[in-house]
Coordinates of C-alpha atoms and ligand atoms in Angstrom, one line a residue:
M115 CA -150.4 77.2 131.7
E116 CA -149.4 78.4 128.3
G117 CA -149.2 82.1 129.4
G118 CA -147.1 81.2 132.4
F119 CA -144.6 79.4 130.2
F120 CA -144.5 82.1 127.6
I121 CA -143.8 84.6 130.7
G122 CA -141.2 82.5 131.8
K123 CA -139.6 82.3 128.6
T124 CA -139.4 85.9 128.2
T125 CA -138.4 86.5 131.9
L126 CA -135.8 84.2 131.1
F127 CA -134.4 85.6 128.1
M128 CA -134.5 89.1 130.0
M129 CA -132.4 87.8 132.6
L130 CA -129.9 86.3 129.9
L131 CA -129.9 89.6 128.3
A132 CA -129.1 91.2 131.5
L133 CA -126.4 89.3 132.4
C134 CA -124.9 89.8 129.0
I135 CA -125.2 93.6 129.2
A136 CA -124.7 94.3 132.7
P137 CA -120.9 93.7 132.9
T138 CA -120.6 96.3 130.0
F139 CA -122.0 99.2 132.3
V140 CA -120.7 97.9 135.6
R141 CA -116.9 98.3 134.4
G142 CA -115.3 101.8 134.9
Q143 CA -117.3 104.6 135.1
G144 CA -119.6 104.1 131.9
T145 CA -116.5 103.7 129.7
R146 CA -116.0 100.3 128.1
V147 CA -113.4 98.4 125.9
G148 CA -114.2 98.5 122.2
F149 CA -116.8 101.7 122.7
Y150 CA -116.1 102.4 119.1
S151 CA -116.2 98.6 117.5
R152 CA -119.6 99.5 115.7
S153 CA -119.7 103.4 115.3
C154 CA -116.2 103.5 114.1
P155 CA -114.5 100.4 113.8
R156 CA -111.0 101.7 112.7
A157 CA -110.8 104.3 115.4
E158 CA -108.1 102.7 117.5
A159 CA -106.1 101.7 114.4
I160 CA -106.4 105.2 113.0
V161 CA -105.0 106.5 116.0
R162 CA -102.3 104.3 116.1
S163 CA -101.2 104.7 112.9
A164 CA -101.2 108.6 113.3
V165 CA -99.1 108.0 116.5
Q166 CA -96.7 105.5 114.7
A167 CA -96.2 108.1 111.7
H168 CA -95.3 110.8 114.0
F169 CA -93.2 108.7 116.3
R170 CA -90.9 107.5 113.5
F171 CA -90.1 111.1 112.7
D172 CA -89.8 112.5 116.1
P173 CA -89.4 109.6 119.0
T174 CA -90.1 112.4 121.5
V175 CA -93.8 112.4 121.0
A176 CA -93.9 109.1 122.9
P177 CA -93.5 110.6 126.4
G178 CA -95.0 113.8 125.3
L179 CA -98.5 112.1 124.5
L180 CA -97.8 110.0 127.8
R181 CA -97.6 113.3 129.9
M182 CA -100.4 115.1 128.2
H183 CA -102.9 112.2 128.9
F184 CA -102.0 112.4 132.6
H185 CA -102.1 115.8 132.5
D186 CA -105.8 115.9 131.2
C187 CA -106.8 113.4 133.7
F188 CA -105.6 115.1 136.6
V189 CA -107.4 118.2 135.7
R190 CA -111.3 118.2 135.8
G191 CA -110.8 114.6 134.7
C192 CA -109.9 112.9 131.5
D193 CA -111.7 115.2 129.4
G194 CA -109.9 116.6 126.9
S195 CA -109.6 120.0 128.7
V196 CA -105.8 120.4 128.1
L197 CA -106.4 120.2 124.4
L198 CA -108.5 123.4 124.4
D199 CA -107.0 126.7 123.1
G200 CA -107.5 129.8 124.9
P201 CA -106.1 132.9 126.6
S202 CA -106.6 131.5 129.9
A203 CA -106.8 127.7 129.1
E204 CA -105.1 124.7 131.0
K205 CA -102.4 124.7 128.5
T206 CA -101.3 128.1 129.2
S207 CA -100.4 127.2 133.0
N208 CA -96.8 126.9 134.2
A209 CA -97.4 123.2 134.7
N210 CA -98.3 122.6 131.1
R211 CA -96.0 125.1 129.3
G212 CA -93.6 122.2 128.1
L213 CA -96.7 119.8 126.9
R214 CA -96.2 118.4 123.4
G215 CA -97.7 115.9 121.1
Y216 CA -100.9 118.4 120.1
E217 CA -100.2 118.2 116.8
V218 CA -100.6 114.3 116.8
I219 CA -104.1 114.5 118.5
D220 CA -105.2 116.9 115.6
D221 CA -103.8 114.7 112.9
A222 CA -105.6 111.5 114.2
K223 CA -108.7 113.7 115.0
T224 CA -108.9 115.1 111.3
Q225 CA -108.7 111.4 110.0
L226 CA -111.1 110.5 112.3
E227 CA -113.4 113.3 111.3
T228 CA -113.4 111.9 107.5
A229 CA -113.7 108.2 108.4
C230 CA -116.7 108.9 111.0
P231 CA -117.7 112.2 111.5
G232 CA -118.6 113.3 115.0
V233 CA -118.2 110.0 116.9
V234 CA -114.7 109.6 118.4
S235 CA -113.9 112.2 121.4
C236 CA -110.5 114.0 121.8
T237 CA -110.1 112.6 125.0
D238 CA -110.6 109.2 124.1
I239 CA -108.1 109.8 121.0
L240 CA -105.4 111.0 123.9
A241 CA -106.2 108.0 125.9
L242 CA -105.2 105.7 122.8
A243 CA -102.5 107.9 121.7
A244 CA -100.6 107.4 125.2
R245 CA -101.0 103.5 125.2
D246 CA -99.8 103.2 121.8
S247 CA -96.9 105.6 122.7
V248 CA -95.8 103.2 125.6
A249 CA -96.3 100.0 123.3
L250 CA -93.9 102.0 120.5
T251 CA -91.0 102.4 123.2
N252 CA -90.9 98.6 124.1
G253 CA -93.6 98.9 127.1
P254 CA -96.5 96.9 127.8
S255 CA -99.8 97.2 125.5
W256 CA -103.4 97.2 127.3
A257 CA -106.9 97.6 126.2
V258 CA -107.9 100.9 126.8
P259 CA -111.8 101.6 128.0
T260 CA -113.4 104.1 125.8
G261 CA -116.4 106.5 125.6
R262 CA -115.1 109.5 127.3
R263 CA -116.9 112.6 126.0
D264 CA -115.1 115.9 125.9
G265 CA -115.6 118.6 128.5
R266 CA -116.3 122.5 127.4
V267 CA -114.2 124.2 130.3
S268 CA -110.6 124.8 130.6
S269 CA -109.3 127.1 132.9
A270 CA -105.3 127.5 133.8
S271 CA -106.2 128.1 137.5
D272 CA -107.2 124.5 137.8
A273 CA -103.8 123.1 136.8
G274 CA -102.6 123.9 140.7
N275 CA -103.3 120.3 141.5
L276 CA -100.7 118.7 139.0
P277 CA -98.1 116.9 140.7
S278 CA -94.8 119.2 140.7
F279 CA -91.2 118.1 140.9
L280 CA -90.8 119.9 144.4
D281 CA -93.4 118.1 146.0
S282 CA -92.7 115.8 148.9
V283 CA -93.9 112.3 149.0
D284 CA -96.7 113.1 151.3
V285 CA -97.9 115.9 148.6
Q286 CA -97.5 113.3 145.7
K287 CA -99.5 110.6 148.0
Q288 CA -102.1 113.3 148.8
K289 CA -102.4 114.5 145.0
F290 CA -103.0 110.9 143.9
A291 CA -105.3 109.9 146.7
D292 CA -107.8 113.0 145.9
L293 CA -108.5 111.1 142.6
G294 CA -108.5 107.7 144.0
L295 CA -105.0 106.6 143.1
N296 CA -103.2 104.8 145.7
T297 CA -99.4 104.4 146.5
L298 CA -98.8 101.8 144.2
D299 CA -100.3 103.7 141.4
L300 CA -98.3 106.9 142.2
V301 CA -95.1 104.7 141.9
A302 CA -95.9 102.8 138.8
L303 CA -97.4 106.0 137.0
V304 CA -94.1 107.9 137.9
G305 CA -92.3 105.2 136.4
G306 CA -93.4 106.5 133.5
H307 CA -90.2 108.6 133.6
T308 CA -88.7 105.6 132.2
I309 CA -89.0 107.5 128.8
G310 CA -88.4 111.2 128.1
T311 CA -86.6 114.2 129.4
G312 CA -86.4 117.0 131.9
A313 CA -85.3 120.6 131.4
C314 CA -82.3 121.4 133.5
R315 CA -84.2 124.2 135.3
F316 CA -86.2 121.6 137.0
F317 CA -83.2 120.2 139.0
Q318 CA -80.4 122.7 138.6
N319 CA -81.1 123.6 142.4
R320 CA -80.2 120.3 143.2
L321 CA -76.7 121.0 141.6
Y322 CA -75.7 124.5 142.9
N323 CA -78.0 125.8 145.5
F324 CA -79.7 122.8 147.3
N325 CA -80.5 124.7 150.8
T326 CA -78.7 126.7 153.4
T327 CA -76.8 123.6 154.8
T328 CA -75.7 122.1 151.7
S329 CA -75.2 123.2 148.0
V330 CA -75.7 119.7 146.5
D331 CA -78.6 117.4 147.1
P332 CA -76.8 114.4 149.1
S333 CA -79.3 112.0 147.8
I334 CA -77.5 112.1 144.3
D335 CA -75.0 109.7 143.6
P336 CA -71.5 111.8 143.7
S337 CA -70.5 110.5 140.3
F338 CA -73.8 111.6 138.9
V339 CA -73.6 115.0 140.2
S340 CA -70.4 115.9 137.9
Q341 CA -72.3 114.1 135.0
L342 CA -75.3 116.4 135.6
Q343 CA -73.4 119.4 136.3
S344 CA -71.6 119.2 132.8
L345 CA -74.8 118.7 131.2
C346 CA -76.2 121.8 132.8
P347 CA -73.5 124.0 133.6
Q348 CA -74.5 126.7 136.5
G349 CA -76.0 130.0 134.5
G350 CA -76.6 127.8 131.6
D351 CA -79.4 126.9 129.4
G352 CA -82.5 126.0 132.0
A353 CA -84.4 124.5 128.9
R354 CA -81.7 122.2 127.9
R355 CA -83.1 118.6 128.2
V356 CA -81.7 115.6 129.9
A357 CA -82.9 111.9 130.1
L358 CA -85.0 111.1 133.3
D359 CA -84.1 107.4 133.0
T360 CA -80.1 107.9 132.4
G361 CA -78.9 105.2 129.9
S362 CA -82.2 104.2 128.7
P363 CA -84.4 107.4 127.8
N364 CA -86.1 105.8 125.0
R365 CA -87.1 102.5 126.2
F366 CA -90.0 101.3 128.8
D367 CA -88.2 99.3 131.3
T368 CA -87.5 99.1 134.7
S369 CA -84.1 101.0 134.8
F370 CA -85.6 104.3 136.0
F371 CA -86.3 102.5 139.5
A372 CA -82.8 101.0 139.1
N373 CA -81.4 104.6 138.7
L374 CA -83.2 105.8 141.8
R375 CA -81.9 103.0 143.6
S376 CA -78.3 104.3 143.0
G377 CA -79.1 107.8 143.5
R378 CA -79.3 108.6 140.0
G379 CA -82.7 110.2 139.8
L380 CA -83.0 113.6 137.8
L381 CA -86.1 114.9 139.5
E382 CA -86.0 115.4 143.1
S383 CA -89.7 113.9 143.2
D384 CA -88.6 111.1 141.5
Q385 CA -85.4 110.6 143.9
K386 CA -87.8 110.7 147.0
L387 CA -89.8 107.8 145.9
W388 CA -86.4 106.0 146.9
T389 CA -85.8 107.8 150.0
D390 CA -89.3 107.4 151.5
A391 CA -90.0 103.9 153.0
S392 CA -93.5 103.8 151.9
T393 CA -93.0 104.2 148.3
R394 CA -89.0 102.5 148.2
T395 CA -91.3 99.1 149.1
F396 CA -92.7 99.5 145.5
V397 CA -89.6 100.6 143.6
Q398 CA -88.0 97.3 145.2
S399 CA -90.7 95.4 144.1
F400 CA -90.6 96.1 140.6
L401 CA -87.1 95.6 140.6
S402 CA -87.1 92.4 142.5
S403 CA -86.4 89.3 140.1
G404 CA -88.6 86.9 142.1
G405 CA -90.6 86.0 145.3
P406 CA -93.9 87.1 147.0
T407 CA -93.1 90.8 146.8
R408 CA -92.0 91.0 143.4
L409 CA -94.4 93.3 141.2
D410 CA -94.3 93.3 137.1
F411 CA -94.0 96.9 136.2
G412 CA -95.3 96.5 133.1
A413 CA -98.7 94.9 134.4
E414 CA -98.7 97.5 137.3
F415 CA -98.2 100.3 135.1
A416 CA -101.2 99.3 132.6
R417 CA -103.5 98.4 135.4
S418 CA -102.9 102.1 136.8
M419 CA -103.2 103.5 133.5
V420 CA -106.6 102.1 133.0
K421 CA -107.5 103.4 136.8
M422 CA -106.1 107.1 135.8
S423 CA -107.7 107.0 132.6
N424 CA -111.1 106.9 134.4
I425 CA -110.9 109.7 136.5
G426 CA -113.8 112.1 136.3
V427 CA -115.1 111.0 133.0
K428 CA -117.9 112.3 131.1
T429 CA -120.3 109.8 129.5
G430 CA -123.5 109.2 127.8
T431 CA -125.0 112.4 127.5
D432 CA -122.5 114.6 129.5
G433 CA -120.1 116.5 127.5
E434 CA -119.7 116.4 123.7
I435 CA -117.6 114.8 120.9
R436 CA -115.7 118.0 119.8
K437 CA -115.1 118.5 116.1
I438 CA -112.0 120.2 116.4
C439 CA -109.7 118.9 119.6
S440 CA -108.6 122.6 120.3
A441 CA -112.1 124.1 120.5
I442 CA -115.3 123.5 122.0
N443 CA -118.5 123.0 119.6
A444 CA -119.9 126.3 118.5
Ligands
NAG750 C1 -80.7 120.3 153.8 O1 -80.9 119.1 152.9 C2 -80.2 118.0 153.9 C3 -80.5 116.8 153.0 O2 -81.8 116.6 152.5 C4 -81.1 118.2 155.2 O3 -80.5 116.8 156.2 C5 -80.9 119.3 156.1 O4 -81.5 119.3 157.1 C6 -81.3 120.5 155.0 N1 -81.3 121.8 155.5 C7 -82.2 122.6 155.6 C8 -81.7 123.9 156.7 O5 -83.1 122.3 155.2

């Protein structure tokens, strides 16, 4: 009897233990919120202060880090492959040439290696820095599941599945679907263009040589055409940068979607989110002030970011914790 009681108590204890531990492992794909709470308690604070310090000096690092995290996750999963240096590394591809903010990640990594050597992965630093960047521009904040590990491979030829400003909505949807992201995720994440800029060379064709029928893209609001033409004169500097969200490029808000509604999207791929009925539904939901179809952009963006940041993650003993973010461990 006594033995039976003892076993019963142990079994009960094991069951309770399982109940406490299980949710930690089921969430995400092995990542969990607070992964570093014991091993490096100041990890998230160190990343945040590094991002803040650089942001104060140069606010354009915010959209830069958000975009870099996105480009990391879309190629080989979120594994820091975009951070690696090398003659044919991901960062050398056309799609990644304009990426910025590497110095912020390196700065945070240096501080983390002093505080807790060999513990915090570079890809987690990037995921946290993207969250902090959004918060710094008055956007939402959210709990980032951590525990990703760094990959050891980076190849420019893998960057082909990154979305392009020339993609149709169907192609954009397919590229997202390939990674488990749906149409709502697509619209929410492209909404990240509420901060940041695009170079003239990415939309100049819409102003001067759209197609053989019309030289100007008819989906652009006519008054906006002249505004853009003066910002990007024909034959002018293709590298000149223009706000992706006219009137509010430094603030994370829904005006990017309002601009799409009024034909004031900068990139053709962005404007198509309004032209196409399947994506316009979500743009309208983000702009709606009430009613059953309203969606809160900030909340949906945060949800989609967590989903994206779990794409193809390496956890457990897979991958490594890089000592330097630009190079694999020796
Ligand atoms: C040019 O673009 C317009 C507007 O999108 C479209 O209606 C037209 O069919 C296009 N012409 C060609 C030749 O692709």
